[in-house]
Amino acid sequence: NRDYTRFVAERDGEIVGYMVTRHFRWGGFGRGRIVDYLVRPGDTAALNSLLERATRDFASRGIVSIICSVYTTNQEQLQEFRRHGFLYSRPGSQICIDRSSLADTLAGIKHWFFTYADGDIDYCDDYSELEGGEGG
């Protein structure tokens, strides 16, 4: 029950990154969310291209604010978001894991890639339902 827009960055015919967005109405205004993105850590050109395209798309839809929950410590990526007008705030812990019962399963957790794009998280934060408004 969500509509997403997918942007793909290519270089020399090879996909080097992607970004997934959606928009919705909350408080009477159009809001945007960058639900997921993936680029190589040092590829700021691909991230810049994706951010430019996504923000232009949001602007064409009359979106007044954009949210992107980023789970990265990559300073180059954070700087690129700042350059595009995003403000960084460090929220509380978002992922909780009980390693006691899953120690073997989670042994390689340092190699996992976490994003905010997990469908269950995106489906749980439909702000329009809180106000009885229309969804995105």
JSON list of C-alpha atoms in Angstrom, two decimals:
[
{"chain": "A", "resi": 1, "resn": "ASN", "atom": "CA", "xyz": [0.00, 0.00, 0.00]},
{"chain": "A", "resi": 2, "resn": "ARG", "atom": "CA", "xyz": [2.97, 2.33, -0.59]},
{"chain": "A", "resi": 3, "resn": "ASP", "atom": "CA", "xyz": [4.27, 3.89, -3.78]},
{"chain": "A", "resi": 4, "resn": "TYR", "atom": "CA", "xyz": [8.03, 4.10, -4.10]},
{"chain": "A", "resi": 5, "resn": "THR", "atom": "CA", "xyz": [10.30, 5.81, -6.61]},
{"chain": "A", "resi": 6, "resn": "ARG", "atom": "CA", "xyz": [13.61, 4.20, -7.45]},
{"chain": "A", "resi": 7, "resn": "PHE", "atom": "CA", "xyz": [16.62, 6.08, -8.79]},
{"chain": "A", "resi": 8, "resn": "VAL", "atom": "CA", "xyz": [19.64, 4.24, -10.20]},
{"chain": "A", "resi": 9, "resn": "ALA", "atom": "CA", "xyz": [23.12, 5.71, -10.70]},
{"chain": "A", "resi": 10, "resn": "GLU", "atom": "CA", "xyz": [25.10, 4.24, -13.57]},
{"chain": "A", "resi": 11, "resn": "ARG", "atom": "CA", "xyz": [28.67, 4.73, -14.71]},
{"chain": "A", "resi": 12, "resn": "ASP", "atom": "CA", "xyz": [29.95, 3.20, -17.95]},
{"chain": "A", "resi": 13, "resn": "GLY", "atom": "CA", "xyz": [26.86, 1.00, -18.14]},
{"chain": "A", "resi": 14, "resn": "GLU", "atom": "CA", "xyz": [27.34, -0.39, -14.64]},
{"chain": "A", "resi": 15, "resn": "ILE", "atom": "CA", "xyz": [25.01, 0.29, -11.71]},
{"chain": "A", "resi": 16, "resn": "VAL", "atom": "CA", "xyz": [27.02, 2.07, -9.00]},
{"chain": "A", "resi": 17, "resn": "GLY", "atom": "CA", "xyz": [24.21, 3.01, -6.63]},
{"chain": "A", "resi": 18, "resn": "TYR", "atom": "CA", "xyz": [20.51, 3.35, -6.01]},
{"chain": "A", "resi": 19, "resn": "MET", "atom": "CA", "xyz": [18.09, 5.39, -3.93]},
{"chain": "A", "resi": 20, "resn": "VAL", "atom": "CA", "xyz": [14.47, 4.61, -3.04]},
{"chain": "A", "resi": 21, "resn": "THR", "atom": "CA", "xyz": [12.03, 7.34, -2.01]},
{"chain": "A", "resi": 22, "resn": "ARG", "atom": "CA", "xyz": [8.39, 7.82, -1.21]},
{"chain": "A", "resi": 23, "resn": "HIS", "atom": "CA", "xyz": [6.21, 10.78, -0.39]},
{"chain": "A", "resi": 24, "resn": "PHE", "atom": "CA", "xyz": [3.17, 11.23, 1.82]},
{"chain": "A", "resi": 25, "resn": "ARG", "atom": "CA", "xyz": [1.05, 13.94, 3.41]},
{"chain": "A", "resi": 26, "resn": "TRP", "atom": "CA", "xyz": [1.39, 14.81, 7.07]},
{"chain": "A", "resi": 27, "resn": "GLY", "atom": "CA", "xyz": [0.05, 17.88, 8.84]},
{"chain": "A", "resi": 28, "resn": "GLY", "atom": "CA", "xyz": [-1.44, 19.08, 5.55]},
{"chain": "A", "resi": 29, "resn": "PHE", "atom": "CA", "xyz": [1.94, 19.22, 3.80]},
{"chain": "A", "resi": 30, "resn": "GLY", "atom": "CA", "xyz": [3.81, 16.98, 1.40]},
{"chain": "A", "resi": 31, "resn": "ARG", "atom": "CA", "xyz": [6.65, 15.13, 3.09]},
{"chain": "A", "resi": 32, "resn": "GLY", "atom": "CA", "xyz": [9.36, 13.01, 1.54]},
{"chain": "A", "resi": 33, "resn": "ARG", "atom": "CA", "xyz": [11.40, 10.11, 2.81]},
{"chain": "A", "resi": 34, "resn": "ILE", "atom": "CA", "xyz": [14.57, 8.61, 1.42]},
{"chain": "A", "resi": 35, "resn": "VAL", "atom": "CA", "xyz": [13.79, 5.06, 2.43]},
{"chain": "A", "resi": 36, "resn": "ASP", "atom": "CA", "xyz": [16.98, 3.41, 1.24]},
{"chain": "A", "resi": 37, "resn": "TYR", "atom": "CA", "xyz": [20.18, 4.10, -0.63]},
{"chain": "A", "resi": 38, "resn": "LEU", "atom": "CA", "xyz": [23.36, 2.24, -1.38]},
{"chain": "A", "resi": 39, "resn": "VAL", "atom": "CA", "xyz": [26.62, 3.49, -2.88]},
{"chain": "A", "resi": 40, "resn": "ARG", "atom": "CA", "xyz": [30.22, 2.44, -2.36]},
{"chain": "A", "resi": 41, "resn": "PRO", "atom": "CA", "xyz": [31.75, 4.28, 0.62]},
{"chain": "A", "resi": 42, "resn": "GLY", "atom": "CA", "xyz": [34.03, 6.56, -1.44]},
{"chain": "A", "resi": 43, "resn": "ASP", "atom": "CA", "xyz": [31.70, 7.20, -4.37]},
{"chain": "A", "resi": 44, "resn": "THR", "atom": "CA", "xyz": [30.44, 10.68, -3.49]},
{"chain": "A", "resi": 45, "resn": "ALA", "atom": "CA", "xyz": [29.78, 11.39, -7.20]},
{"chain": "A", "resi": 46, "resn": "ALA", "atom": "CA", "xyz": [27.13, 8.65, -7.31]},
{"chain": "A", "resi": 47, "resn": "LEU", "atom": "CA", "xyz": [25.60, 9.78, -4.01]},
{"chain": "A", "resi": 48, "resn": "ASN", "atom": "CA", "xyz": [25.58, 13.40, -5.18]},
{"chain": "A", "resi": 49, "resn": "SER", "atom": "CA", "xyz": [23.84, 12.42, -8.41]},
{"chain": "A", "resi": 50, "resn": "LEU", "atom": "CA", "xyz": [21.21, 10.39, -6.56]},
{"chain": "A", "resi": 51, "resn": "LEU", "atom": "CA", "xyz": [20.57, 13.16, -4.02]},
{"chain": "A", "resi": 52, "resn": "GLU", "atom": "CA", "xyz": [20.25, 15.79, -6.76]},
{"chain": "A", "resi": 53, "resn": "ARG", "atom": "CA", "xyz": [17.77, 13.69, -8.72]},
{"chain": "A", "resi": 54, "resn": "ALA", "atom": "CA", "xyz": [15.70, 12.70, -5.68]},
{"chain": "A", "resi": 55, "resn": "THR", "atom": "CA", "xyz": [15.50, 16.25, -4.30]},
{"chain": "A", "resi": 56, "resn": "ARG", "atom": "CA", "xyz": [14.48, 17.59, -7.73]},
{"chain": "A", "resi": 57, "resn": "ASP", "atom": "CA", "xyz": [11.74, 14.96, -7.87]},
{"chain": "A", "resi": 58, "resn": "PHE", "atom": "CA", "xyz": [10.54, 15.89, -4.38]},
{"chain": "A", "resi": 59, "resn": "ALA", "atom": "CA", "xyz": [10.52, 19.59, -5.30]},
{"chain": "A", "resi": 60, "resn": "SER", "atom": "CA", "xyz": [8.43, 18.89, -8.41]},
{"chain": "A", "resi": 61, "resn": "ARG", "atom": "CA", "xyz": [5.86, 17.21, -6.14]},
{"chain": "A", "resi": 62, "resn": "GLY", "atom": "CA", "xyz": [5.68, 20.19, -3.75]},
{"chain": "A", "resi": 63, "resn": "ILE", "atom": "CA", "xyz": [7.39, 18.35, -0.90]},
{"chain": "A", "resi": 64, "resn": "VAL", "atom": "CA", "xyz": [8.29, 20.70, 1.97]},
{"chain": "A", "resi": 65, "resn": "SER", "atom": "CA", "xyz": [10.58, 18.43, 3.99]},
{"chain": "A", "resi": 66, "resn": "ILE", "atom": "CA", "xyz": [12.63, 15.29, 3.43]},
{"chain": "A", "resi": 67, "resn": "ILE", "atom": "CA", "xyz": [13.68, 12.73, 6.01]},
{"chain": "A", "resi": 68, "resn": "CYS", "atom": "CA", "xyz": [16.47, 10.21, 5.59]},
{"chain": "A", "resi": 69, "resn": "SER", "atom": "CA", "xyz": [17.46, 7.96, 8.47]},
{"chain": "A", "resi": 70, "resn": "VAL", "atom": "CA", "xyz": [21.09, 7.11, 7.82]},
{"chain": "A", "resi": 71, "resn": "TYR", "atom": "CA", "xyz": [22.98, 4.34, 9.55]},
{"chain": "A", "resi": 72, "resn": "THR", "atom": "CA", "xyz": [26.49, 5.29, 8.56]},
{"chain": "A", "resi": 73, "resn": "THR", "atom": "CA", "xyz": [29.60, 6.74, 10.10]},
{"chain": "A", "resi": 74, "resn": "ASN", "atom": "CA", "xyz": [31.06, 7.48, 6.67]},
{"chain": "A", "resi": 75, "resn": "GLN", "atom": "CA", "xyz": [31.96, 11.16, 6.94]},
{"chain": "A", "resi": 76, "resn": "GLU", "atom": "CA", "xyz": [32.09, 11.66, 3.15]},
{"chain": "A", "resi": 77, "resn": "GLN", "atom": "CA", "xyz": [28.49, 10.47, 2.83]},
{"chain": "A", "resi": 78, "resn": "LEU", "atom": "CA", "xyz": [27.34, 12.55, 5.80]},
{"chain": "A", "resi": 79, "resn": "GLN", "atom": "CA", "xyz": [29.04, 15.62, 4.29]},
{"chain": "A", "resi": 80, "resn": "GLU", "atom": "CA", "xyz": [27.28, 15.00, 0.98]},
{"chain": "A", "resi": 81, "resn": "PHE", "atom": "CA", "xyz": [23.90, 14.92, 2.74]},
{"chain": "A", "resi": 82, "resn": "ARG", "atom": "CA", "xyz": [24.79, 18.16, 4.57]},
{"chain": "A", "resi": 83, "resn": "ARG", "atom": "CA", "xyz": [25.80, 19.76, 1.28]},
{"chain": "A", "resi": 84, "resn": "HIS", "atom": "CA", "xyz": [22.30, 18.99, 0.00]},
{"chain": "A", "resi": 85, "resn": "GLY", "atom": "CA", "xyz": [20.69, 20.70, 3.00]},
{"chain": "A", "resi": 86, "resn": "PHE", "atom": "CA", "xyz": [20.15, 17.76, 5.34]},
{"chain": "A", "resi": 87, "resn": "LEU", "atom": "CA", "xyz": [20.70, 18.33, 9.05]},
{"chain": "A", "resi": 88, "resn": "TYR", "atom": "CA", "xyz": [22.21, 15.47, 11.00]},
{"chain": "A", "resi": 89, "resn": "SER", "atom": "CA", "xyz": [20.93, 14.47, 14.40]},
{"chain": "A", "resi": 90, "resn": "ARG", "atom": "CA", "xyz": [21.98, 11.41, 16.34]},
{"chain": "A", "resi": 91, "resn": "PRO", "atom": "CA", "xyz": [18.84, 9.56, 17.46]},
{"chain": "A", "resi": 92, "resn": "GLY", "atom": "CA", "xyz": [18.66, 6.91, 20.12]},
{"chain": "A", "resi": 93, "resn": "SER", "atom": "CA", "xyz": [19.39, 3.31, 19.38]},
{"chain": "A", "resi": 94, "resn": "GLN", "atom": "CA", "xyz": [17.29, 1.96, 16.53]},
{"chain": "A", "resi": 95, "resn": "ILE", "atom": "CA", "xyz": [18.39, -1.69, 16.39]},
{"chain": "A", "resi": 96, "resn": "CYS", "atom": "CA", "xyz": [18.34, -4.00, 19.39]},
{"chain": "A", "resi": 97, "resn": "ILE", "atom": "CA", "xyz": [19.65, -7.56, 19.23]},
{"chain": "A", "resi": 98, "resn": "ASP", "atom": "CA", "xyz": [19.81, -10.17, 21.95]},
{"chain": "A", "resi": 99, "resn": "ARG", "atom": "CA", "xyz": [23.07, -11.92, 21.13]},
{"chain": "A", "resi": 100, "resn": "SER", "atom": "CA", "xyz": [22.70, -14.48, 23.92]},
{"chain": "A", "resi": 101, "resn": "SER", "atom": "CA", "xyz": [20.27, -16.72, 22.05]},
{"chain": "A", "resi": 102, "resn": "LEU", "atom": "CA", "xyz": [21.48, -15.93, 18.52]},
{"chain": "A", "resi": 103, "resn": "ALA", "atom": "CA", "xyz": [25.26, -15.75, 19.01]},
{"chain": "A", "resi": 104, "resn": "ASP", "atom": "CA", "xyz": [26.09, -18.24, 16.24]},
{"chain": "A", "resi": 105, "resn": "THR", "atom": "CA", "xyz": [23.64, -16.69, 13.78]},
{"chain": "A", "resi": 106, "resn": "LEU", "atom": "CA", "xyz": [24.87, -13.17, 14.43]},
{"chain": "A", "resi": 107, "resn": "ALA", "atom": "CA", "xyz": [28.59, -13.98, 14.55]},
{"chain": "A", "resi": 108, "resn": "GLY", "atom": "CA", "xyz": [29.26, -12.07, 11.31]},
{"chain": "A", "resi": 109, "resn": "ILE", "atom": "CA", "xyz": [27.16, -9.03, 12.28]},
{"chain": "A", "resi": 110, "resn": "LYS", "atom": "CA", "xyz": [30.04, -6.62, 11.57]},
{"chain": "A", "resi": 111, "resn": "HIS", "atom": "CA", "xyz": [29.49, -7.42, 7.88]},
{"chain": "A", "resi": 112, "resn": "TRP", "atom": "CA", "xyz": [25.75, -6.76, 7.95]},
{"chain": "A", "resi": 113, "resn": "PHE", "atom": "CA", "xyz": [24.37, -3.70, 6.17]},
{"chain": "A", "resi": 114, "resn": "PHE", "atom": "CA", "xyz": [21.52, -2.04, 8.07]},
{"chain": "A", "resi": 115, "resn": "THR", "atom": "CA", "xyz": [19.22, 0.51, 6.47]},
{"chain": "A", "resi": 116, "resn": "TYR", "atom": "CA", "xyz": [15.96, 2.16, 7.42]},
{"chain": "A", "resi": 117, "resn": "ALA", "atom": "CA", "xyz": [14.35, 0.58, 4.38]},
{"chain": "A", "resi": 118, "resn": "ASP", "atom": "CA", "xyz": [13.14, -2.55, 6.08]},
{"chain": "A", "resi": 119, "resn": "GLY", "atom": "CA", "xyz": [9.50, -2.81, 5.08]},
{"chain": "A", "resi": 120, "resn": "ASP", "atom": "CA", "xyz": [8.23, -3.30, 8.59]},
{"chain": "A", "resi": 121, "resn": "ILE", "atom": "CA", "xyz": [9.83, -0.06, 9.78]},
{"chain": "A", "resi": 122, "resn": "ASP", "atom": "CA", "xyz": [8.53, 1.90, 6.80]},
{"chain": "A", "resi": 123, "resn": "TYR", "atom": "CA", "xyz": [5.02, 0.54, 7.25]},
{"chain": "A", "resi": 124, "resn": "CYS", "atom": "CA", "xyz": [5.00, 1.39, 10.95]},
{"chain": "A", "resi": 125, "resn": "ASP", "atom": "CA", "xyz": [5.67, 5.10, 10.56]},
{"chain": "A", "resi": 126, "resn": "ASP", "atom": "CA", "xyz": [2.79, 6.24, 8.37]},
{"chain": "A", "resi": 127, "resn": "TYR", "atom": "CA", "xyz": [2.21, 9.57, 10.09]},
{"chain": "A", "resi": 128, "resn": "SER", "atom": "CA", "xyz": [-0.95, 10.20, 8.12]},
{"chain": "A", "resi": 129, "resn": "GLU", "atom": "CA", "xyz": [-2.67, 7.42, 10.06]},
{"chain": "A", "resi": 130, "resn": "LEU", "atom": "CA", "xyz": [-1.96, 9.30, 13.27]},
{"chain": "A", "resi": 131, "resn": "GLU", "atom": "CA", "xyz": [-3.88, 12.31, 12.08]},
{"chain": "A", "resi": 132, "resn": "GLY", "atom": "CA", "xyz": [-6.51, 10.45, 10.06]},
{"chain": "A", "resi": 133, "resn": "GLY", "atom": "CA", "xyz": [-5.11, 12.06, 6.88]},
{"chain": "A", "resi": 134, "resn": "GLU", "atom": "CA", "xyz": [-4.40, 10.56, 3.51]},
{"chain": "A", "resi": 135, "resn": "GLY", "atom": "CA", "xyz": [-1.39, 8.30, 3.01]},
{"chain": "A", "resi": 136, "resn": "GLY", "atom": "CA", "xyz": [1.44, 8.61, 0.53]}
]
